[in-house]
mmCIF file of N, CA and C and ligand atoms in Angstrom:
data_model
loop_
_atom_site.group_PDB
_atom_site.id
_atom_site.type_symbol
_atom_site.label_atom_id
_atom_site.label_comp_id
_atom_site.label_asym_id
_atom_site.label_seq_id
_atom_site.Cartn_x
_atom_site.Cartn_y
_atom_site.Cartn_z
ATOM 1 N N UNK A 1 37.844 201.736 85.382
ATOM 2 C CA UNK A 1 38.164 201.100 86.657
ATOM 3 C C UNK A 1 38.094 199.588 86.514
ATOM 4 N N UNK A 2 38.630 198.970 87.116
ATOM 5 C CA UNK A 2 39.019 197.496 87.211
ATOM 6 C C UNK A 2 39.979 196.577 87.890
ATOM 7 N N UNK A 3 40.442 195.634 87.385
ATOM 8 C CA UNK A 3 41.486 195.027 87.854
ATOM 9 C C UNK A 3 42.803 195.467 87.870
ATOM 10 N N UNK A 4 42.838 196.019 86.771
ATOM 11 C CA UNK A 4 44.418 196.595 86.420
ATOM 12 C C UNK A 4 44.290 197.784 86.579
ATOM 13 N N UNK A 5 43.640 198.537 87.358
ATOM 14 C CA UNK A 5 43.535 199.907 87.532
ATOM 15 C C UNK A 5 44.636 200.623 87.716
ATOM 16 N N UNK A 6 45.509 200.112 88.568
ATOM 17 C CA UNK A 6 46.632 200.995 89.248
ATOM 18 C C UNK A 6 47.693 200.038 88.237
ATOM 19 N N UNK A 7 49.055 201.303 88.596
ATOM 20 C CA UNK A 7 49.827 201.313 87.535
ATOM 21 C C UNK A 7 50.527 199.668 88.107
ATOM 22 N N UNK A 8 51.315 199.121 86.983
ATOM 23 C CA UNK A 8 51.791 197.814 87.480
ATOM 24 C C UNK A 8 53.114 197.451 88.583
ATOM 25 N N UNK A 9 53.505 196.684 89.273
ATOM 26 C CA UNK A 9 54.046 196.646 90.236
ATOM 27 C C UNK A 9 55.508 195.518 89.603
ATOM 28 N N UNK A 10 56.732 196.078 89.861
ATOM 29 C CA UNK A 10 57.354 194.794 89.921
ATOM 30 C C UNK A 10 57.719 194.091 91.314
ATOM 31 N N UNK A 11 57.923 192.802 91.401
ATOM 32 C CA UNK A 11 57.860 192.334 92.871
ATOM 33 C C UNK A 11 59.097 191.540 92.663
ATOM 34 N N UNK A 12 59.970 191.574 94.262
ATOM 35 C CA UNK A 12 60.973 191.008 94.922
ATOM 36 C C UNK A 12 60.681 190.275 95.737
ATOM 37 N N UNK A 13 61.524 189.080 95.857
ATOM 38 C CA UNK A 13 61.738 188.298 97.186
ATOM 39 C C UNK A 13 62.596 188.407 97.798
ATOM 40 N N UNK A 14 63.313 189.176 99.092
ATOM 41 C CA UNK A 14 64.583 189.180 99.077
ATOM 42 C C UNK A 14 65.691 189.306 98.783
ATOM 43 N N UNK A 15 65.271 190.635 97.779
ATOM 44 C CA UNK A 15 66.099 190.774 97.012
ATOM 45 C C UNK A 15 65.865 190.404 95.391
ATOM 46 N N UNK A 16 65.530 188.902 95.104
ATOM 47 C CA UNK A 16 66.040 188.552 93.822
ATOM 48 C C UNK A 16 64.180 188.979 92.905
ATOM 49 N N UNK A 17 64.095 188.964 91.883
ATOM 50 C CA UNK A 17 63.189 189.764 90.675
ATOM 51 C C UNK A 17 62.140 188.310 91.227
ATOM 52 N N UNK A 18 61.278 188.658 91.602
ATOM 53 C CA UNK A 18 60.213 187.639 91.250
ATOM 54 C C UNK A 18 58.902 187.172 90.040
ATOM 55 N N UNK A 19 59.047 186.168 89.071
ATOM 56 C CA UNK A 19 58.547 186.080 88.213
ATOM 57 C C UNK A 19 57.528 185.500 88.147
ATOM 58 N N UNK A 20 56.450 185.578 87.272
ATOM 59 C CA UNK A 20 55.434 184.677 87.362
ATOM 60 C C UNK A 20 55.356 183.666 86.941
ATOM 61 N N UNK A 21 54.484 182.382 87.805
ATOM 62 C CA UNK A 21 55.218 181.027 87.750
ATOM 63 C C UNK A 21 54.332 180.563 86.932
ATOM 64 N N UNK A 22 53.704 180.607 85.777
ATOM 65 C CA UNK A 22 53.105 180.346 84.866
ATOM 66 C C UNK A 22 53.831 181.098 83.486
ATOM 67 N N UNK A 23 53.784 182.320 83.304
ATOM 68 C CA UNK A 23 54.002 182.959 82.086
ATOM 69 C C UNK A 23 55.418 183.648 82.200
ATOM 70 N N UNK A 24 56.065 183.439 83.383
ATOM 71 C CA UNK A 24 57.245 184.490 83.562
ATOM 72 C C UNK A 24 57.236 185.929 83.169
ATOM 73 N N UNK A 25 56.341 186.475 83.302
ATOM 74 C CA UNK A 25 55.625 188.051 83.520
ATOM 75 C C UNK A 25 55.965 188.684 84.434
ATOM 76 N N UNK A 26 56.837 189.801 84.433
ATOM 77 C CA UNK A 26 57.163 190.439 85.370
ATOM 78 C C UNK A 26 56.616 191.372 86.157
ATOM 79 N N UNK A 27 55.726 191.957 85.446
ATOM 80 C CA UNK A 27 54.546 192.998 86.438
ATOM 81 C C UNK A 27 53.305 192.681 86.754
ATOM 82 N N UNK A 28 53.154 192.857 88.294
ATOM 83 C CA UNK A 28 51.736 192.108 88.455
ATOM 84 C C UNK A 28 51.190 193.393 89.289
ATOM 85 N N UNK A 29 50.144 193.018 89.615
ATOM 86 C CA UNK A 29 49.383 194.153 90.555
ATOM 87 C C UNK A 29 48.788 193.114 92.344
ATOM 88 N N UNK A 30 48.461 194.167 93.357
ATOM 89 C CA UNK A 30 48.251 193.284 94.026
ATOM 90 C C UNK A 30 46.812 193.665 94.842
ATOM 91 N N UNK A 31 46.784 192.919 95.615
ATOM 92 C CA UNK A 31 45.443 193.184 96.510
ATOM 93 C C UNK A 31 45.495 192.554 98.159
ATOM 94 N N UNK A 32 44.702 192.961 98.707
ATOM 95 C CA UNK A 32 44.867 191.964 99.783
ATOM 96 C C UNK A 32 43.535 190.793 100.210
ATOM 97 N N UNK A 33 43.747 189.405 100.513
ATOM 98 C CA UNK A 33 43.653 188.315 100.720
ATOM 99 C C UNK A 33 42.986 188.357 101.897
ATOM 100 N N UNK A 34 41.813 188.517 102.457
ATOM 101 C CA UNK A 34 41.178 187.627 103.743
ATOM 102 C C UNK A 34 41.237 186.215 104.228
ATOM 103 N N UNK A 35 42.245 186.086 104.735
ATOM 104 C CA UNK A 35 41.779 184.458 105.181
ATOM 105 C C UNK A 35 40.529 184.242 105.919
ATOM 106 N N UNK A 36 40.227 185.109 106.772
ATOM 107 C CA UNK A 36 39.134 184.720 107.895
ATOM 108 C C UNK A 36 37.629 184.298 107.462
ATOM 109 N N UNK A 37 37.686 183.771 106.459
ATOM 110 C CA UNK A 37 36.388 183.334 105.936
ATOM 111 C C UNK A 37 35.832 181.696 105.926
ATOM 112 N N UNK A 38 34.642 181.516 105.688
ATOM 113 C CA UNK A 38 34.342 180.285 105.577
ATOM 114 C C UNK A 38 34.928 179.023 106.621
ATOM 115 N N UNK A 39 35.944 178.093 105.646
ATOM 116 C CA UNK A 39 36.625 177.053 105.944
ATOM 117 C C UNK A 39 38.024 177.743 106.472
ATOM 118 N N UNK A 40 38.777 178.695 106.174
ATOM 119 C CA UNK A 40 39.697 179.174 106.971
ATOM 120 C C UNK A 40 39.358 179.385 108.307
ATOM 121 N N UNK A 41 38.976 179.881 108.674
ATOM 122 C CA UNK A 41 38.111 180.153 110.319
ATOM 123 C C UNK A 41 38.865 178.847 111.060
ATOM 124 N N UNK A 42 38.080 177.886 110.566
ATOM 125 C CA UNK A 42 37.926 176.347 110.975
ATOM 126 C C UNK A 42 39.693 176.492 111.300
ATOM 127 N N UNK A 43 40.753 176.576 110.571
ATOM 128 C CA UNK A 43 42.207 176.089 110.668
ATOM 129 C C UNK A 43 42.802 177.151 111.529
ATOM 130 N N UNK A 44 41.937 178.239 111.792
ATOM 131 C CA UNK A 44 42.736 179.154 113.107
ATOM 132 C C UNK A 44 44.191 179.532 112.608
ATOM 133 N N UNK A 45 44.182 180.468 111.657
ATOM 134 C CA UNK A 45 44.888 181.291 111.287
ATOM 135 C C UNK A 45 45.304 182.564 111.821
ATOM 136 N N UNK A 46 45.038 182.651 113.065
ATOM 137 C CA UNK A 46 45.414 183.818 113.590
ATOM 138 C C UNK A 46 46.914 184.405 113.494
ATOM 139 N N UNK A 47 47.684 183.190 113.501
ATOM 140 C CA UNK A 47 49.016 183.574 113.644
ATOM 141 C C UNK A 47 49.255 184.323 112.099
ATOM 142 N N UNK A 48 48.502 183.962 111.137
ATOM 143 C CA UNK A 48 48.924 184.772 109.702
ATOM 144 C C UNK A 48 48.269 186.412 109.872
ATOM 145 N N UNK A 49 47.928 187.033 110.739
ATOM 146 C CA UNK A 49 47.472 187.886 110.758
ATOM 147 C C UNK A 49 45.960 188.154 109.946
ATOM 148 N N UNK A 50 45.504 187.451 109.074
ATOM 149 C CA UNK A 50 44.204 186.951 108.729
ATOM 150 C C UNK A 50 44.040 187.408 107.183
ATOM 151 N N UNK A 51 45.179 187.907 106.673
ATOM 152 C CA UNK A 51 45.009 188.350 105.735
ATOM 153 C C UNK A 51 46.459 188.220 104.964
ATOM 154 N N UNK A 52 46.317 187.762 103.465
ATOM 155 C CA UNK A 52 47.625 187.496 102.864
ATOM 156 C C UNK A 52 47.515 188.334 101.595
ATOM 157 N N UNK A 53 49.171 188.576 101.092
ATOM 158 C CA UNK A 53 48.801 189.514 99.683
ATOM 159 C C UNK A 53 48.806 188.763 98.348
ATOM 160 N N UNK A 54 47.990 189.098 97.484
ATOM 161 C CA UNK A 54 47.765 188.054 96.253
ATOM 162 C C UNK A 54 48.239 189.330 95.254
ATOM 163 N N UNK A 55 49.335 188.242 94.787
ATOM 164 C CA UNK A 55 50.287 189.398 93.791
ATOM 165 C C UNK A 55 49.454 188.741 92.252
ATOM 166 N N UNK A 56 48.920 189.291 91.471
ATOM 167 C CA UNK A 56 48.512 189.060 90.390
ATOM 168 C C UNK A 56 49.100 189.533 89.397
ATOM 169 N N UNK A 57 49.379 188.940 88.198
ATOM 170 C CA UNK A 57 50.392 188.734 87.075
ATOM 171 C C UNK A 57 49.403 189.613 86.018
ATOM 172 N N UNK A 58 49.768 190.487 85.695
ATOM 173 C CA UNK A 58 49.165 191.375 84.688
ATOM 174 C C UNK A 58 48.815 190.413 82.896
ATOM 175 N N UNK A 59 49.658 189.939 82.806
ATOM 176 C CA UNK A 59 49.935 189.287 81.325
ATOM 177 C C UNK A 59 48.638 187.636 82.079
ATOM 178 N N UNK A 60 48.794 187.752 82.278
ATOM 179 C CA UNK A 60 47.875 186.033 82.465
ATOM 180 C C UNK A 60 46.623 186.036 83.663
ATOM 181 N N UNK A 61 47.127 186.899 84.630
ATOM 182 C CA UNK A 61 46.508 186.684 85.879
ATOM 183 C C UNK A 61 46.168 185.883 86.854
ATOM 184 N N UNK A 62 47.245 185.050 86.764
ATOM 185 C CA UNK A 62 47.496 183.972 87.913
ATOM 186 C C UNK A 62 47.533 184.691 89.138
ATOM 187 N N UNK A 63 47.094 184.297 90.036
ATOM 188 C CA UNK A 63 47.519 184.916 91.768
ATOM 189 C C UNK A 63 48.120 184.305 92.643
ATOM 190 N N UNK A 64 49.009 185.167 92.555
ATOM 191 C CA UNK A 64 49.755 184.517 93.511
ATOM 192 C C UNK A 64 50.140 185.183 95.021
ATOM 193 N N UNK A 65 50.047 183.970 95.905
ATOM 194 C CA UNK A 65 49.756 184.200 97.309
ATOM 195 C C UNK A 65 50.276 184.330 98.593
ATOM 196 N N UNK A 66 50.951 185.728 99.454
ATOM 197 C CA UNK A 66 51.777 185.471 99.930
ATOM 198 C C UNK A 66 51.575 185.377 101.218
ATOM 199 N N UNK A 67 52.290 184.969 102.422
ATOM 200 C CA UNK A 67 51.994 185.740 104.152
ATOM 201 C C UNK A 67 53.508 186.145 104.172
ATOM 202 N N UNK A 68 53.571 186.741 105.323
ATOM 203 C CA UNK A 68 54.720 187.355 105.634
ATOM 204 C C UNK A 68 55.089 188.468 105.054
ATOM 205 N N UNK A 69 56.495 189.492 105.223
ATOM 206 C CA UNK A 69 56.852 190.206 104.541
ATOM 207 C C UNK A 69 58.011 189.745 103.738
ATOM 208 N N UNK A 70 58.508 189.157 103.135
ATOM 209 C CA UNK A 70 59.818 188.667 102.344
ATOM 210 C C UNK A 70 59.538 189.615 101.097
ATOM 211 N N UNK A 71 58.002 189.173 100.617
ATOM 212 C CA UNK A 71 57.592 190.084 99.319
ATOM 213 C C UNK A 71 57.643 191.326 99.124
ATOM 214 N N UNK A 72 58.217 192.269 98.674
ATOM 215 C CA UNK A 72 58.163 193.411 98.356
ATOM 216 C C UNK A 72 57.822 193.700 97.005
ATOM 217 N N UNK A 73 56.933 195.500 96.571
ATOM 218 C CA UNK A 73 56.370 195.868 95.726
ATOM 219 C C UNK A 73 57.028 196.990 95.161
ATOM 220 N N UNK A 74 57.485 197.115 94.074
ATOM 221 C CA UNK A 74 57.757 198.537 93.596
ATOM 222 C C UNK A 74 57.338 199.051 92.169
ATOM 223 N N UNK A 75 57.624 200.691 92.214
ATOM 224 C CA UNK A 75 56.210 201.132 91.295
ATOM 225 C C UNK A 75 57.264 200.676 90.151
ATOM 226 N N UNK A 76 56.600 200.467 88.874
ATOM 227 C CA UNK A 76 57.164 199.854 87.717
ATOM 228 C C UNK A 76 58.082 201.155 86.990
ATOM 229 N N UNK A 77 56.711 202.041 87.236
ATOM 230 C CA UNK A 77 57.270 203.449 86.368
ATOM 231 C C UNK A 77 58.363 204.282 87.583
ATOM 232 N N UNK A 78 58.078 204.771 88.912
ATOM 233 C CA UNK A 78 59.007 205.303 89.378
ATOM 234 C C UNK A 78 60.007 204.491 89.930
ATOM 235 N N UNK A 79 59.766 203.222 90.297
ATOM 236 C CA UNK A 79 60.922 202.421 90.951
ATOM 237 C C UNK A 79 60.941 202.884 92.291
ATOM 238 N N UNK A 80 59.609 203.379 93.125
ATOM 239 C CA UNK A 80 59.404 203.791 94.415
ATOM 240 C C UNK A 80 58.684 202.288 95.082
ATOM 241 N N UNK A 81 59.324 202.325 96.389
ATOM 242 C CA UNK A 81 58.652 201.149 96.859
ATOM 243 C C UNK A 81 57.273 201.133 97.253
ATOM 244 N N UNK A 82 56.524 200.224 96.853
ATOM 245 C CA UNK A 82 54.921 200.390 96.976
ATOM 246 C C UNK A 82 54.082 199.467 97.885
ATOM 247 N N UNK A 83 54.743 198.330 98.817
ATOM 248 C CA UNK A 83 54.689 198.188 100.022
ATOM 249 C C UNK A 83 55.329 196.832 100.309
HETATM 250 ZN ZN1 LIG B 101 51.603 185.207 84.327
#
């Protein structure tokens, strides 16, 4: 069990392949992001729903951070969408 537990994800923006902006790695895994902590509180983030998804790059592990839905997830191995 760990970080890379679950199988790897490739991710879209709208369509086009989204890569990682450090290593150009195409499968990352993701998690979800609390904003409502600490110093976020303070900037009243409500409108982000309080929580963002941090797509992490399997090959390097940069995170990267999204709000909204533009981002989409799909499974690497079935090519089923994964959210
Ligand atoms: Zn990377």
């Amino acid at each position: 069990m760990g970080f890379f537990d679950r199988p790897p994800y490739v991710a879209t923006i709208n369509g086009e392949v989204f890569r990682c902006v450090v290593c150009q790695g195409g499968l990352f895994t993701s998690r979800s992001i609390k904003l409502n902590t600490g110093g976020m509180e303070f900037l009243d983030l409500a409108w982000a729903n309080k929580s963002s998804l941090g797509v992490i790059c399997t090959n390097c592990g940069y995170v990267h951070e999204f709000l909204g839905d533009a981002l989409q997830l799909w499974d690497s191995e079935s090519g089923a969408r994964a959210s």
